[in-house]
Amino acid sequence: MSLGKRIWDVARSNITDFRSALKPDALDGLSEEERRVLADDEDKGTTVGAKAGRKARQFRDAAEEAWEKAFEAAQARAGGVPGSTRPSPEADRIRWYRTLELEPGADLPTVRKAYRRLLKQYHPDKFARDPEKYKAATEVARNITAAYEGLNGLLGA
């Protein structure tokens, strides 16, 4: 008999001994219903892995249900259908001007100058050595670009 086979047999017998040693203590705090379910599982020859898989699926299902409830609650707080709280075009326009640090109503050449100035100031490549600043600069540059594109389309480039 090979060494691997012997190790396997010893490990399997130790697991069996371990399960049988814990079995009486495990039933002490269980209700009649839980004991019946366990007895049914043993009658079916259910393995420890199958039981663990079943518990994992129950946990996953409970987590998904909790997530769905939280999502529905968030939608209800936001006013129902996602996307229904979209700001008005006027609010977008004002937000774009504020992002570019301009007064509402500025003309297209002024918007372009502000865009270039701010992008030069907050360009992510200037902060490449500091990961936190790089991430923040990337977000700021993204917002500046979105504001410029929105005003550029609005003012008819």
PDB file of N, CA, C and O in Angstrom, residues 1 3-18:
ATOM      1  N   MET A   1       0.851  -1.163   0.000  1.00  0.00           N
ATOM      2  CA  MET A   1       0.000   0.000   0.000  1.00  0.00           C
ATOM      3  C   MET A   1       0.902   1.233   0.000  1.00  0.00           C
ATOM      4  O   MET A   1       1.885   1.298   0.733  1.00  0.00           O
ATOM      5  N   LEU A   3       2.184   5.219   0.429  1.00  0.00           N
ATOM      6  CA  LEU A   3       2.166   6.162   1.546  1.00  0.00           C
ATOM      7  C   LEU A   3       0.978   7.123   1.430  1.00  0.00           C
ATOM      8  O   LEU A   3       0.310   7.424   2.418  1.00  0.00           O
ATOM      9  N   GLY A   4       0.695   7.572   0.220  1.00  0.00           N
ATOM     10  CA  GLY A   4      -0.439   8.472   0.012  1.00  0.00           C
ATOM     11  C   GLY A   4      -1.757   7.819   0.388  1.00  0.00           C
ATOM     12  O   GLY A   4      -2.628   8.455   0.999  1.00  0.00           O
ATOM     13  N   LYS A   5      -1.933   6.564   0.055  1.00  0.00           N
ATOM     14  CA  LYS A   5      -3.154   5.836   0.383  1.00  0.00           C
ATOM     15  C   LYS A   5      -3.287   5.710   1.898  1.00  0.00           C
ATOM     16  O   LYS A   5      -4.390   5.867   2.445  1.00  0.00           O
ATOM     17  N   ARG A   6      -2.201   5.442   2.574  1.00  0.00           N
ATOM     18  CA  ARG A   6      -2.255   5.304   4.033  1.00  0.00           C
ATOM     19  C   ARG A   6      -2.643   6.633   4.684  1.00  0.00           C
ATOM     20  O   ARG A   6      -3.466   6.663   5.594  1.00  0.00           O
ATOM     21  N   ILE A   7      -2.032   7.722   4.229  1.00  0.00           N
ATOM     22  CA  ILE A   7      -2.370   9.043   4.789  1.00  0.00           C
ATOM     23  C   ILE A   7      -3.847   9.355   4.549  1.00  0.00           C
ATOM     24  O   ILE A   7      -4.541   9.862   5.429  1.00  0.00           O
ATOM     25  N   TRP A   8      -4.314   9.044   3.354  1.00  0.00           N
ATOM     26  CA  TRP A   8      -5.723   9.284   3.022  1.00  0.00           C
ATOM     27  C   TRP A   8      -6.644   8.494   3.954  1.00  0.00           C
ATOM     28  O   TRP A   8      -7.635   9.034   4.456  1.00  0.00           O
ATOM     29  N   ASP A   9      -6.354   7.231   4.188  1.00  0.00           N
ATOM     30  CA  ASP A   9      -7.184   6.397   5.069  1.00  0.00           C
ATOM     31  C   ASP A   9      -7.192   6.920   6.492  1.00  0.00           C
ATOM     32  O   ASP A   9      -8.236   6.960   7.154  1.00  0.00           O
ATOM     33  N   VAL A  10      -6.046   7.358   6.990  1.00  0.00           N
ATOM     34  CA  VAL A  10      -5.966   7.894   8.352  1.00  0.00           C
ATOM     35  C   VAL A  10      -6.770   9.180   8.460  1.00  0.00           C
ATOM     36  O   VAL A  10      -7.522   9.383   9.417  1.00  0.00           O
ATOM     37  N   ALA A  11      -6.629  10.043   7.479  1.00  0.00           N
ATOM     38  CA  ALA A  11      -7.361  11.309   7.506  1.00  0.00           C
ATOM     39  C   ALA A  11      -8.859  11.059   7.473  1.00  0.00           C
ATOM     40  O   ALA A  11      -9.627  11.681   8.213  1.00  0.00           O
ATOM     41  N   ARG A  12      -9.300  10.136   6.613  1.00  0.00           N
ATOM     42  CA  ARG A  12     -10.725   9.838   6.510  1.00  0.00           C
ATOM     43  C   ARG A  12     -11.253   9.242   7.804  1.00  0.00           C
ATOM     44  O   ARG A  12     -12.339   9.592   8.273  1.00  0.00           O
ATOM     45  N   SER A  13     -10.500   8.378   8.445  1.00  0.00           N
ATOM     46  CA  SER A  13     -10.961   7.776   9.702  1.00  0.00           C
ATOM     47  C   SER A  13     -10.988   8.815  10.814  1.00  0.00           C
ATOM     48  O   SER A  13     -11.877   8.794  11.660  1.00  0.00           O
ATOM     49  N   ASN A  14     -10.046   9.757  10.809  1.00  0.00           N
ATOM     50  CA  ASN A  14     -10.049  10.808  11.824  1.00  0.00           C
ATOM     51  C   ASN A  14     -11.257  11.727  11.660  1.00  0.00           C
ATOM     52  O   ASN A  14     -11.858  12.151  12.641  1.00  0.00           O
ATOM     53  N   ILE A  15     -11.623  12.029  10.447  1.00  0.00           N
ATOM     54  CA  ILE A  15     -12.799  12.873  10.210  1.00  0.00           C
ATOM     55  C   ILE A  15     -14.058  12.152  10.671  1.00  0.00           C
ATOM     56  O   ILE A  15     -14.930  12.748  11.298  1.00  0.00           O
ATOM     57  N   THR A  16     -14.154  10.879  10.382  1.00  0.00           N
ATOM     58  CA  THR A  16     -15.317  10.106  10.814  1.00  0.00           C
ATOM     59  C   THR A  16     -15.402  10.064  12.336  1.00  0.00           C
ATOM     60  O   THR A  16     -16.471  10.255  12.917  1.00  0.00           O
ATOM     61  N   ASP A  17     -14.267   9.846  12.994  1.00  0.00           N
ATOM     62  CA  ASP A  17     -14.245   9.849  14.455  1.00  0.00           C
ATOM     63  C   ASP A  17     -14.624  11.213  15.005  1.00  0.00           C
ATOM     64  O   ASP A  17     -15.347  11.319  15.988  1.00  0.00           O
ATOM     65  N   PHE A  18     -14.144  12.239  14.361  1.00  0.00           N
ATOM     66  CA  PHE A  18     -14.426  13.604  14.799  1.00  0.00           C
ATOM     67  C   PHE A  18     -15.923  13.909  14.700  1.00  0.00           C
ATOM     68  O   PHE A  18     -16.518  14.465  15.607  1.00  0.00           O
TER      69      PHE A  18
END
